C-alpha cells in the first residue's frame, strides 16, 4: 500500500499537474507551467524519456531542412516547440514517478468535469455566470472571439468549450473522464460514476463536436459490450431508466436534438472533413518532398491550416515525427492496459479519434491531463481487477 506521507505528496503532484490545465494559453503562463512542473520534477527526481530526445532532434532536423530550402525560418515557432517539448518531458517524468489510487484519479476527474460542465451549462441557459471571468482572464478582453460568440450569442449554433473557448480543444476532456468513470464503475459499481458518465456525454453534446460525440459513443458502447456478461448493476438500471424516459418523451426531446450541432453528422462529412482533407492536399502540393521526411517546422511558406493533429504531426515533423508520435501513443496505451484496460483503451480511442478533427498530444493544456490519467502508477491493491 502507499504510505500516508507518500500518498499526500503524490496527490498534491496530481492536483498541481491538473491545475496547469486551467491556466490560460499565453507564453507567460507556459513559463509558469514549466517552472512549477520543473520544480516537482527535481523534487521527485524524475527522468527524461528518450522519446523527447528524438523529438528535439526532429526539431533541429526540420529547422535545418527549412533553412536549406527556404533560406529563412520562423524562430518563434521553434521557440514555442522547444518550450512544449521541455514541458512535456518534465510532465511525463513526474507522472512516471507518481503513485496514486484509482479513487484519487476518479475524484479529480469528477471535479474537473463538474467545473467545466457548470461553465458550459450556464452559457447554454444564458445565465453566463462565468463569462466576464473568461473574457478578462482567458480572452484578454477580446469578447468578439468567434468561438466565444458561439457560446454566448444566439446568432450562432451553440458550442461551448468552457475556459478553453475553442470547443475542439476541450472536447477530449469529457471522453477522458468517461473512461475513468467507467473503470471506477467496473471496480466499485458506483452510481455516481454512471451519473458522471452521463454528464460527460452531455458535455460533449454542448461542445457541438461531431467527432467528440462519435468518440464518447464508441467508448461507452465498447465498455457495455465488453462487460455485457456481468449481472444487474446500478449502471444498467440507470441506463435502462434513461432509455425509457427518453423514448417516453421523444416528441419533446427530438426537436432539441435537431438543434445541437453535434448530431448533424451529415454536415460533418460534407463540410469539416472536406476542409481538413483540402489542407492536407495543399500541403503536399506546396511543400518540398524533403519535408515529408524531416518536417517543415518553422517554414514561412507552409503555414496554412490543416486542422487535425495527424496532419500537423506529419507537416511539422515528417516521417520522423510519425515514428516518435506512434511510440508515445504506444507508451500511453501500454502503461495501464494489463490492469486498467478501460482507462487505457478509452484514452487511446479519445486521442486517435479526436486527432482526426482537433488536437490532443500537441495541446499543452490537454497533455498533462492525459498523462495524469494514463502515465501515473495507479495503485489500488484491495480492488485491482485483472482484466
Short mmCIF file of C-alpha atoms in Angstrom, two decimals, residues 30-354:
data_model
loop_
_atom_site.label_atom_id
_atom_site.label_comp_id
_atom_site.label_asym_id
_atom_site.label_seq_id
_atom_site.Cartn_x
_atom_site.Cartn_y
_atom_site.Cartn_z
CA UNK A 30 3.57 28.49 -20.32
CA UNK A 31 6.66 29.64 -18.39
CA UNK A 32 4.73 29.31 -15.11
CA UNK A 33 3.72 25.77 -16.08
CA UNK A 34 7.32 24.95 -16.93
CA UNK A 35 8.62 26.35 -13.65
CA UNK A 36 6.03 24.56 -11.50
CA UNK A 37 6.44 21.17 -13.14
CA UNK A 38 10.22 21.62 -13.30
CA UNK A 39 10.33 22.12 -9.52
CA UNK A 40 8.23 19.00 -8.95
CA UNK A 41 10.44 17.07 -11.40
CA UNK A 42 13.53 17.92 -9.36
CA UNK A 43 11.85 17.02 -6.06
CA UNK A 44 10.57 13.71 -7.46
CA UNK A 45 13.93 13.02 -9.15
CA UNK A 46 12.24 12.25 -12.42
CA UNK A 47 13.96 11.01 -15.56
CA UNK A 48 13.53 12.16 -19.16
CA UNK A 49 12.16 9.62 -21.63
CA UNK A 50 14.33 9.18 -24.73
CA UNK A 51 11.28 9.95 -26.91
CA UNK A 52 11.85 13.62 -26.14
CA UNK A 53 15.46 13.38 -27.25
CA UNK A 54 14.19 12.13 -30.61
CA UNK A 55 11.62 14.94 -30.65
CA UNK A 56 14.32 17.56 -30.04
CA UNK A 57 16.47 16.04 -32.79
CA UNK A 58 13.45 16.15 -35.07
CA UNK A 59 13.03 19.89 -34.43
CA UNK A 60 16.66 20.58 -35.35
CA UNK A 61 16.32 18.37 -38.43
CA UNK A 62 13.18 20.20 -39.58
CA UNK A 63 14.80 23.60 -38.95
CA UNK A 64 17.88 22.61 -40.95
CA UNK A 65 15.73 21.45 -43.86
CA UNK A 66 13.75 24.71 -43.86
CA UNK A 67 16.93 26.80 -43.84
CA UNK A 68 18.44 24.79 -46.70
CA UNK A 69 15.32 25.08 -48.85
CA UNK A 70 13.82 28.47 -47.96
CA UNK A 71 16.86 30.30 -46.51
CA UNK A 72 14.69 31.76 -43.73
CA UNK A 73 12.84 30.42 -40.72
CA UNK A 74 10.17 31.43 -38.19
CA UNK A 75 12.14 31.30 -34.95
CA UNK A 76 9.03 31.89 -32.84
CA UNK A 77 7.69 28.51 -33.98
CA UNK A 78 10.91 26.80 -32.92
CA UNK A 79 10.97 28.52 -29.52
CA UNK A 80 7.38 27.51 -28.85
CA UNK A 81 8.15 23.91 -29.84
CA UNK A 82 11.23 23.70 -27.61
CA UNK A 83 9.11 25.03 -24.75
CA UNK A 84 6.48 22.40 -25.46
CA UNK A 85 8.96 19.52 -25.53
CA UNK A 86 10.69 20.65 -22.33
CA UNK A 87 7.34 20.90 -20.55
CA UNK A 88 6.18 17.52 -21.82
CA UNK A 89 9.42 15.80 -20.84
CA UNK A 90 9.00 17.11 -17.29
CA UNK A 91 5.32 16.14 -17.12
CA UNK A 92 5.98 12.58 -18.27
CA UNK A 93 8.96 12.26 -15.92
CA UNK A 94 6.85 13.41 -12.97
CA UNK A 95 3.88 11.17 -13.79
CA UNK A 96 6.07 8.07 -14.07
CA UNK A 97 7.32 8.74 -10.52
CA UNK A 98 3.83 9.29 -9.10
CA UNK A 99 1.77 6.54 -7.43
CA UNK A 100 -1.87 7.31 -6.63
CA UNK A 101 -5.07 5.38 -6.02
CA UNK A 102 -7.78 4.88 -8.62
CA UNK A 103 -10.11 6.72 -6.26
CA UNK A 104 -7.88 9.81 -6.35
CA UNK A 105 -7.85 9.89 -10.16
CA UNK A 106 -11.61 9.34 -10.13
CA UNK A 107 -12.23 12.25 -7.73
CA UNK A 108 -10.01 14.54 -9.78
CA UNK A 109 -11.97 13.69 -12.94
CA UNK A 110 -15.28 14.31 -11.14
CA UNK A 111 -14.12 17.77 -10.04
CA UNK A 112 -12.62 18.71 -13.42
CA UNK A 113 -15.69 17.68 -15.39
CA UNK A 114 -18.08 19.27 -12.88
CA UNK A 115 -16.31 22.63 -13.18
CA UNK A 116 -16.24 22.62 -16.97
CA UNK A 117 -19.81 21.37 -17.32
CA UNK A 118 -21.04 24.07 -14.92
CA UNK A 119 -19.46 26.72 -17.17
CA UNK A 120 -20.98 25.13 -20.27
CA UNK A 121 -24.40 24.84 -18.67
CA UNK A 122 -24.56 28.49 -17.57
CA UNK A 123 -23.64 29.52 -21.11
CA UNK A 124 -26.28 27.22 -22.58
CA UNK A 125 -29.02 28.56 -20.28
CA UNK A 126 -27.96 32.17 -20.88
CA UNK A 127 -27.01 32.83 -17.26
CA UNK A 128 -23.40 33.46 -18.36
CA UNK A 129 -22.16 33.41 -14.77
CA UNK A 130 -18.51 32.95 -15.71
CA UNK A 131 -18.37 34.98 -18.93
CA UNK A 132 -16.74 38.13 -17.52
CA UNK A 133 -14.08 35.99 -15.85
CA UNK A 134 -13.38 34.18 -19.14
CA UNK A 135 -13.22 37.43 -21.11
CA UNK A 136 -10.82 39.07 -18.66
CA UNK A 137 -8.51 36.12 -17.96
CA UNK A 138 -8.67 33.83 -20.98
CA UNK A 139 -9.53 36.18 -23.84
CA UNK A 140 -7.52 39.22 -22.73
CA UNK A 141 -10.66 41.34 -23.14
CA UNK A 142 -11.48 40.08 -26.64
CA UNK A 143 -15.23 39.41 -26.32
CA UNK A 144 -15.54 39.15 -30.12
CA UNK A 145 -13.65 35.87 -30.33
CA UNK A 146 -15.66 33.68 -32.73
CA UNK A 147 -15.57 30.60 -30.53
CA UNK A 148 -16.70 32.62 -27.52
CA UNK A 149 -19.55 34.15 -29.53
CA UNK A 150 -20.75 30.65 -30.41
CA UNK A 151 -21.27 30.04 -26.69
CA UNK A 152 -22.96 33.32 -25.80
CA UNK A 153 -24.67 34.69 -28.93
CA UNK A 154 -27.95 33.48 -30.43
CA UNK A 155 -26.59 34.39 -33.86
CA UNK A 156 -24.57 31.15 -33.91
CA UNK A 157 -25.27 27.47 -33.36
CA UNK A 158 -24.42 26.86 -29.69
CA UNK A 159 -20.95 25.50 -28.99
CA UNK A 160 -19.11 25.78 -25.68
CA UNK A 161 -15.50 24.95 -24.89
CA UNK A 162 -15.59 26.07 -21.25
CA UNK A 163 -12.46 28.08 -20.31
CA UNK A 164 -10.65 26.74 -23.40
CA UNK A 165 -13.03 28.82 -25.55
CA UNK A 166 -12.45 26.59 -28.59
CA UNK A 167 -14.75 23.56 -28.13
CA UNK A 168 -12.37 21.42 -30.21
CA UNK A 169 -9.72 21.92 -27.52
CA UNK A 170 -12.00 20.97 -24.63
CA UNK A 171 -13.93 18.13 -26.26
CA UNK A 172 -11.49 15.36 -25.33
CA UNK A 173 -11.83 16.10 -21.59
CA UNK A 174 -15.29 14.53 -21.18
CA UNK A 175 -14.22 11.37 -23.03
CA UNK A 176 -11.04 11.05 -20.98
CA UNK A 177 -13.07 11.47 -17.80
CA UNK A 178 -15.69 8.99 -19.02
CA UNK A 179 -13.01 6.30 -19.32
CA UNK A 180 -12.04 6.82 -15.68
CA UNK A 181 -15.70 6.84 -14.56
CA UNK A 182 -16.38 3.58 -16.40
CA UNK A 183 -13.24 1.98 -14.95
CA UNK A 184 -14.24 3.03 -11.44
CA UNK A 185 -17.76 1.75 -12.03
CA UNK A 186 -16.42 -1.64 -13.09
CA UNK A 187 -14.44 -1.95 -9.87
CA UNK A 188 -16.94 -0.40 -7.45
CA UNK A 189 -20.38 -0.44 -9.17
CA UNK A 190 -20.77 3.25 -8.31
CA UNK A 191 -23.98 5.14 -9.06
CA UNK A 192 -22.11 8.47 -9.12
CA UNK A 193 -19.73 7.15 -11.78
CA UNK A 194 -22.71 6.31 -14.01
CA UNK A 195 -24.22 9.75 -13.45
CA UNK A 196 -20.88 11.41 -14.25
CA UNK A 197 -20.59 9.36 -17.45
CA UNK A 198 -23.96 10.79 -18.47
CA UNK A 199 -22.70 14.29 -17.60
CA UNK A 200 -19.64 13.63 -19.78
CA UNK A 201 -21.93 12.70 -22.67
CA UNK A 202 -23.97 15.91 -22.23
CA UNK A 203 -20.76 17.92 -22.01
CA UNK A 204 -19.67 16.56 -25.39
CA UNK A 205 -23.06 17.46 -26.88
CA UNK A 206 -22.63 21.04 -25.61
CA UNK A 207 -19.29 21.31 -27.43
CA UNK A 208 -21.09 20.73 -30.72
CA UNK A 209 -18.31 18.38 -31.81
CA UNK A 210 -19.49 15.60 -34.13
CA UNK A 211 -16.26 13.63 -33.75
CA UNK A 212 -16.46 14.11 -29.99
CA UNK A 213 -19.95 12.61 -30.00
CA UNK A 214 -18.78 9.66 -32.10
CA UNK A 215 -15.83 9.16 -29.72
CA UNK A 216 -17.77 9.02 -26.48
CA UNK A 217 -20.49 6.82 -28.03
CA UNK A 218 -17.81 4.35 -29.19
CA UNK A 219 -16.20 4.33 -25.73
CA UNK A 220 -19.49 3.69 -23.93
CA UNK A 221 -20.58 1.07 -26.49
CA UNK A 222 -17.20 -0.69 -26.20
CA UNK A 223 -17.49 -0.74 -22.40
CA UNK A 224 -21.06 -2.08 -22.48
CA UNK A 225 -20.22 -4.83 -24.96
CA UNK A 226 -17.07 -5.82 -23.08
CA UNK A 227 -18.98 -6.11 -19.81
CA UNK A 228 -22.29 -7.46 -21.11
CA UNK A 229 -21.95 -10.72 -19.17
CA UNK A 230 -21.98 -9.02 -15.79
CA UNK A 231 -25.18 -9.26 -13.75
CA UNK A 232 -27.57 -6.47 -12.86
CA UNK A 233 -25.63 -3.37 -11.81
CA UNK A 234 -26.54 0.17 -10.81
CA UNK A 235 -25.25 1.36 -14.15
CA UNK A 236 -27.52 -0.93 -16.14
CA UNK A 237 -30.52 0.12 -14.06
CA UNK A 238 -29.78 3.82 -14.63
CA UNK A 239 -29.21 3.34 -18.38
CA UNK A 240 -32.43 1.34 -18.73
CA UNK A 241 -34.36 4.04 -16.85
CA UNK A 242 -32.86 6.77 -19.06
CA UNK A 243 -33.78 4.90 -22.24
CA UNK A 244 -37.38 4.53 -21.04
CA UNK A 245 -37.58 8.23 -20.13
CA UNK A 246 -36.14 9.34 -23.50
CA UNK A 247 -38.45 7.08 -25.51
CA UNK A 248 -41.48 8.15 -23.49
CA UNK A 249 -40.71 11.83 -24.10
CA UNK A 250 -39.28 11.54 -27.62
CA UNK A 251 -41.76 14.01 -29.06
CA UNK A 252 -40.49 16.67 -26.66
CA UNK A 253 -36.80 15.75 -26.84
CA UNK A 254 -36.32 15.25 -30.60
CA UNK A 255 -36.71 18.96 -31.60
CA UNK A 256 -33.92 19.87 -29.15
CA UNK A 257 -31.68 17.14 -30.53
CA UNK A 258 -32.04 18.56 -34.03
CA UNK A 259 -30.81 21.94 -32.79
CA UNK A 260 -27.50 20.59 -31.49
CA UNK A 261 -24.61 20.75 -33.93
CA UNK A 262 -23.11 17.52 -32.57
CA UNK A 263 -25.96 15.47 -34.02
CA UNK A 264 -25.60 16.92 -37.53
CA UNK A 265 -23.31 14.17 -38.81
CA UNK A 266 -24.16 14.71 -42.48
CA UNK A 267 -22.78 18.26 -42.43
CA UNK A 268 -19.63 16.94 -40.75
CA UNK A 269 -18.96 14.69 -43.71
CA UNK A 270 -19.76 17.36 -46.30
CA UNK A 271 -18.09 20.28 -44.53
CA UNK A 272 -15.45 19.73 -41.83
CA UNK A 273 -13.88 16.62 -43.35
CA UNK A 274 -13.57 18.29 -46.75
CA UNK A 275 -11.80 21.29 -45.23
CA UNK A 276 -9.32 19.09 -43.39
CA UNK A 277 -8.53 16.99 -46.45
CA UNK A 278 -8.04 20.11 -48.59
CA UNK A 279 -5.44 21.32 -46.09
CA UNK A 280 -3.52 18.05 -46.35
CA UNK A 281 -3.64 18.04 -50.15
CA UNK A 282 -2.47 21.67 -50.21
CA UNK A 283 0.49 20.77 -48.02
CA UNK A 284 1.62 18.01 -50.38
CA UNK A 285 1.22 20.36 -53.34
CA UNK A 286 3.26 23.21 -51.84
CA UNK A 287 5.85 21.53 -49.59
CA UNK A 288 9.26 20.27 -50.68
CA UNK A 289 9.49 16.42 -50.66
CA UNK A 290 12.36 16.65 -48.14
CA UNK A 291 9.84 17.99 -45.63
CA UNK A 292 7.93 14.71 -45.90
CA UNK A 293 10.87 13.08 -44.11
CA UNK A 294 12.17 15.81 -41.81
CA UNK A 295 9.13 18.04 -41.32
CA UNK A 296 8.66 21.73 -42.13
CA UNK A 297 8.51 23.26 -38.63
CA UNK A 298 9.36 26.96 -38.87
CA UNK A 299 8.72 27.19 -42.60
CA UNK A 300 7.48 30.66 -43.66
CA UNK A 301 5.90 29.01 -46.70
CA UNK A 302 3.98 26.09 -45.16
CA UNK A 303 1.89 27.96 -42.60
CA UNK A 304 -1.67 27.18 -43.72
CA UNK A 305 -4.20 25.40 -41.50
CA UNK A 306 -4.59 21.63 -41.64
CA UNK A 307 -6.97 21.48 -38.67
CA UNK A 308 -6.18 17.94 -37.49
CA UNK A 309 -3.35 16.65 -35.32
CA UNK A 310 -2.36 13.79 -37.61
CA UNK A 311 -1.83 16.34 -40.37
CA UNK A 312 0.20 18.69 -38.18
CA UNK A 313 2.42 15.86 -36.90
CA UNK A 314 3.32 14.94 -40.48
CA UNK A 315 3.59 18.53 -41.72
CA UNK A 316 5.72 19.81 -38.84
CA UNK A 317 7.81 16.71 -38.11
CA UNK A 318 7.58 14.49 -41.20
CA UNK A 319 8.06 10.71 -41.12
CA UNK A 320 10.47 11.05 -38.19
CA UNK A 321 7.71 12.70 -36.19
CA UNK A 322 5.24 9.96 -37.06
CA UNK A 323 7.67 7.46 -35.52
CA UNK A 324 8.07 9.16 -32.13
CA UNK A 325 4.35 10.06 -32.09
CA UNK A 326 3.47 6.39 -32.54
CA UNK A 327 5.88 5.36 -29.77
CA UNK A 328 4.46 7.99 -27.41
CA UNK A 329 0.90 6.74 -28.00
CA UNK A 330 2.09 3.16 -27.50
CA UNK A 331 3.56 4.09 -24.11
CA UNK A 332 0.37 5.90 -23.11
CA UNK A 333 -1.69 2.84 -24.04
CA UNK A 334 0.56 0.11 -22.63
CA UNK A 335 1.11 1.68 -19.19
CA UNK A 336 -2.32 0.60 -17.91
CA UNK A 337 -3.62 -1.97 -20.38
CA UNK A 338 -2.78 -5.01 -18.22
CA UNK A 339 -4.67 -3.84 -15.12
CA UNK A 340 -6.93 -0.92 -16.03
CA UNK A 341 -7.80 -1.68 -19.63
CA UNK A 342 -10.91 0.53 -19.62
CA UNK A 343 -8.77 3.60 -18.88
CA UNK A 344 -6.09 2.60 -21.38
CA UNK A 345 -8.50 1.82 -24.22
CA UNK A 346 -10.79 4.80 -23.68
CA UNK A 347 -7.82 7.18 -23.57
CA UNK A 348 -6.23 5.87 -26.74
CA UNK A 349 -9.60 5.92 -28.52
CA UNK A 350 -10.10 9.52 -27.38
CA UNK A 351 -6.68 10.57 -28.67
CA UNK A 352 -6.92 8.77 -32.02
CA UNK A 353 -10.47 9.84 -32.82
CA UNK A 354 -10.14 13.41 -31.53
#
